[in-house]
CSV table of C-alpha atoms in Angstrom, one decimal:
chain,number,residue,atom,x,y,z
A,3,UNK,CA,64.3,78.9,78.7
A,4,UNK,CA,63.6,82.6,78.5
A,5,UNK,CA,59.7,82.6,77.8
A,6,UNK,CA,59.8,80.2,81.3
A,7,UNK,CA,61.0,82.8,83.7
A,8,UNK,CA,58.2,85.1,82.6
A,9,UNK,CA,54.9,85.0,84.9
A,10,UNK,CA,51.5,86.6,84.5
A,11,UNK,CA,52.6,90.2,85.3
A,12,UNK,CA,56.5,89.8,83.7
A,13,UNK,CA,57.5,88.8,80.6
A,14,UNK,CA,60.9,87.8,79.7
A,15,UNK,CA,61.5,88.5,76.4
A,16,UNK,CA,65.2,87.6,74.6
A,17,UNK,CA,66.5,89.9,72.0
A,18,UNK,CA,70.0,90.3,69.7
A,19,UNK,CA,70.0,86.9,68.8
A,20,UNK,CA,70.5,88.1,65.0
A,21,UNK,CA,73.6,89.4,66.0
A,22,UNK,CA,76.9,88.0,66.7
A,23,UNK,CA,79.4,89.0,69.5
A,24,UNK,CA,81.3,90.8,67.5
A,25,UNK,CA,78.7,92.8,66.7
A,26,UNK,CA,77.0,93.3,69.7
A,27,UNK,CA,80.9,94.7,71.1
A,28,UNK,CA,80.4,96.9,68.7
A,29,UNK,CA,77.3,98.5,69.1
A,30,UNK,CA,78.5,98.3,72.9
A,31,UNK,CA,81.0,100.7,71.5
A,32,UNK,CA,78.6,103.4,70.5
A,33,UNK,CA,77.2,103.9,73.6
A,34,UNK,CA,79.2,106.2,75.5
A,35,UNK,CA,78.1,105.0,78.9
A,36,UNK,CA,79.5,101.9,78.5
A,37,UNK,CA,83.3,103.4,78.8
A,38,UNK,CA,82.4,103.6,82.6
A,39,UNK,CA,80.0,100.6,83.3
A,40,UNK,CA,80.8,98.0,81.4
A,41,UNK,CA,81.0,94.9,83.2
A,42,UNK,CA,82.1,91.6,81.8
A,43,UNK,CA,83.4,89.6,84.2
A,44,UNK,CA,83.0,86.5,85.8
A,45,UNK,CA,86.3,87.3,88.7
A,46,UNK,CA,85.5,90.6,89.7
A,47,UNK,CA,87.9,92.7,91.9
A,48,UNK,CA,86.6,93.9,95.5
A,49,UNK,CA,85.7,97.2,94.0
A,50,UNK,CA,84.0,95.7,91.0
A,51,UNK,CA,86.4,96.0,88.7
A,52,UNK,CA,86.7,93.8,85.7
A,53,UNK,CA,89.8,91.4,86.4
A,54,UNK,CA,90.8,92.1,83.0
A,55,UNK,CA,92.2,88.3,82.9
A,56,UNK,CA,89.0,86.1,82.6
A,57,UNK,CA,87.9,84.3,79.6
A,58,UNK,CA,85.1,87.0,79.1
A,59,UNK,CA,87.2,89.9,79.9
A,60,UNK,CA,90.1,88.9,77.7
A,61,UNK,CA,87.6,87.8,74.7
A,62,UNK,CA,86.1,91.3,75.5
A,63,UNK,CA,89.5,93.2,75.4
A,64,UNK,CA,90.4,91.2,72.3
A,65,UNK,CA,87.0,92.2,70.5
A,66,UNK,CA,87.5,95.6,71.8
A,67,UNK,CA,91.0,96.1,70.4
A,68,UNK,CA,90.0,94.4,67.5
A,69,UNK,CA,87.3,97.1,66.9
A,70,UNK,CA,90.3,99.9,67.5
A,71,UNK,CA,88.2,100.5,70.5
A,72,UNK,CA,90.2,99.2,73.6
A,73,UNK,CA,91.8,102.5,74.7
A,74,UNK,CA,88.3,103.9,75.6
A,75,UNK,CA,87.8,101.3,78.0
A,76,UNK,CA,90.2,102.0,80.8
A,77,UNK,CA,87.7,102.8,83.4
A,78,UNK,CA,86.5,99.3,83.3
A,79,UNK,CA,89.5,97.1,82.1
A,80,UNK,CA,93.0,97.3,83.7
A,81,UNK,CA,95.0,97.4,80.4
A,82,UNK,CA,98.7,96.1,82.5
A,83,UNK,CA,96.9,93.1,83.3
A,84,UNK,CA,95.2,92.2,79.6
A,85,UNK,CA,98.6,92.4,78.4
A,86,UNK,CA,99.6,89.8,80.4
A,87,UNK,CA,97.6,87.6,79.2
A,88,UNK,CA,97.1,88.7,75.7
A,89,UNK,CA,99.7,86.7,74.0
A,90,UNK,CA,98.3,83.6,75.9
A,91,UNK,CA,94.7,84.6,75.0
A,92,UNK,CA,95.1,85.0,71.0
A,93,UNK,CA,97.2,81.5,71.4
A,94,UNK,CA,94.0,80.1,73.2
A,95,UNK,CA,91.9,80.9,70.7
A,96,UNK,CA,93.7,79.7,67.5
A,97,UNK,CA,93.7,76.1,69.8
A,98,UNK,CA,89.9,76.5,70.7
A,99,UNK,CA,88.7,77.4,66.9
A,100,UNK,CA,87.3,74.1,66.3
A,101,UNK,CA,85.3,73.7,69.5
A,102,UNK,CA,84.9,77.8,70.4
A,103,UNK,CA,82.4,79.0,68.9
A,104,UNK,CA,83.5,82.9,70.0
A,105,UNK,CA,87.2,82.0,69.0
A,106,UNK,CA,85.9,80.8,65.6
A,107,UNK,CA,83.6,84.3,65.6
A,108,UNK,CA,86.3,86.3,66.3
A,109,UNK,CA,89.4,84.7,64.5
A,110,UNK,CA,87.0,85.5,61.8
A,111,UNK,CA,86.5,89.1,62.2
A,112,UNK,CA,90.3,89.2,62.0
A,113,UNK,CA,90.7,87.7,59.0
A,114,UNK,CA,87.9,90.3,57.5
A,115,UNK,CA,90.2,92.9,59.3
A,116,UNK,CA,92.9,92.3,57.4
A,117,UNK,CA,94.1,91.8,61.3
A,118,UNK,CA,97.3,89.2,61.9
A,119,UNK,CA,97.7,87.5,65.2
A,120,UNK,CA,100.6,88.2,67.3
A,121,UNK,CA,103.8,85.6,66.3
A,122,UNK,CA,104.6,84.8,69.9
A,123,UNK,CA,100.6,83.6,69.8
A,124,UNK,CA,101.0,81.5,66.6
A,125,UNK,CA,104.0,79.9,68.7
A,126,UNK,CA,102.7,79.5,71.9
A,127,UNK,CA,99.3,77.2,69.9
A,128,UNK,CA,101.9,75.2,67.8
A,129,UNK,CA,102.7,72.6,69.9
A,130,UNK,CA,98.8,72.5,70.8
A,131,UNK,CA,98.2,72.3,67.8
A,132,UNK,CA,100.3,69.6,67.1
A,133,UNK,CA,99.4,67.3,69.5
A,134,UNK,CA,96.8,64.3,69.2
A,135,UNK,CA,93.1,65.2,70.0
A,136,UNK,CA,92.7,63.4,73.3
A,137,UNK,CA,96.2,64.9,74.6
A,138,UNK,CA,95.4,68.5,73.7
A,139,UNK,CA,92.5,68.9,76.2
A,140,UNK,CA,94.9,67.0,79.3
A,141,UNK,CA,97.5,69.5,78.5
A,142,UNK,CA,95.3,72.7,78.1
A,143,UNK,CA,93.9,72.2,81.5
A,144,UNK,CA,97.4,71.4,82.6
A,145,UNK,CA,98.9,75.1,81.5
A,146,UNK,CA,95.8,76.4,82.5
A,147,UNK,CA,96.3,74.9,86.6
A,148,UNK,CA,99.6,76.1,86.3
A,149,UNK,CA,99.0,79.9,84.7
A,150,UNK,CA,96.1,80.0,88.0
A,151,UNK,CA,98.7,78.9,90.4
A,152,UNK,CA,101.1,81.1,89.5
A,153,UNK,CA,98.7,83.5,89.1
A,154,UNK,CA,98.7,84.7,85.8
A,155,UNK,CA,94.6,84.3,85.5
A,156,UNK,CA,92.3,83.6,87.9
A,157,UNK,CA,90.9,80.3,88.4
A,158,UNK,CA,88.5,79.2,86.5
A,159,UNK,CA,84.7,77.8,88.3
A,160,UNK,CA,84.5,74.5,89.4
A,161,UNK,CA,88.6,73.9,89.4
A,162,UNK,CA,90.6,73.1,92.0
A,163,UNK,CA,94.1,74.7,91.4
């Protein structure tokens, strides 16, 4: 799609395709800038702000505190509300880990951490877990409806909470 968008005086050229989130979070992390511009998200506040609760901020926050790296982000994320959703997040991707390519990537980089997920996560994904394949997706966007209305995350595009 890349090479499409390019015309006879610009080229479009993609690049860091070798690498995998993970790894491009943390070569984010070298780059000092990035502690004041970084910007992830797909809900962002009136002043630009990451929301700090979105799918990309959250798997952001969670690659960034995975890489012992999330307190030098406070300038862009708004740590009160990550935690929030942290729990819920980590839960999330232990259910997505077959179909989630990024929760697969970064379930993985745990596990080479020697990194554990949180015990209220593991809890929270049990039932999930547990239930038959066609149920599990009818539920999950059930408890997601209900933690937009209640506004515990934002709501994702194209739903109608």
């Amino acid at each position: 799609l890349v090479p499409h968008l390019s015309t006879e005086t610009l080229e479009f050229v993609s690049t860091g395709l070798q690498y995998t989130r993970v790894e491009k979070t943390r070569q984010t992390v070298q780059i000092d800038l990035s502690r004041q511009y970084l910007n992830v998200c797909v809900s962002p506040g009136p002043d630009g702000r990451n929301c700090s609760v979105c799918d990309k901020c959250a798997r952001t926050m969670v690659t960034l505190e995975l890489l012992q790296s999330l307190e030098k982000y406070g300038r862009v994320f708004d740590f009160q509300r990550y935690r929030r959703v942290r729990t819920s997040y980590f839960a999330f991707l232990l259910v997505q880990r077959k179909t989630d390519p990024y929760a697969r990537e970064i379930l993985a980089a745990l596990h080479r951490e020697k990194r554990r997920l949180p015990v209220k996560s593991r809890l929270l994904a049990l039932p999930f877990l547990a239930l038959p394949g066609r149920w599990k997706k009818r539920v999950y966007k059930l408890l997601l409806r209900l933690l937009a209305a209640s506004g515990r995350i934002p709501p994702r595009e194209g739903s109608h909470a």
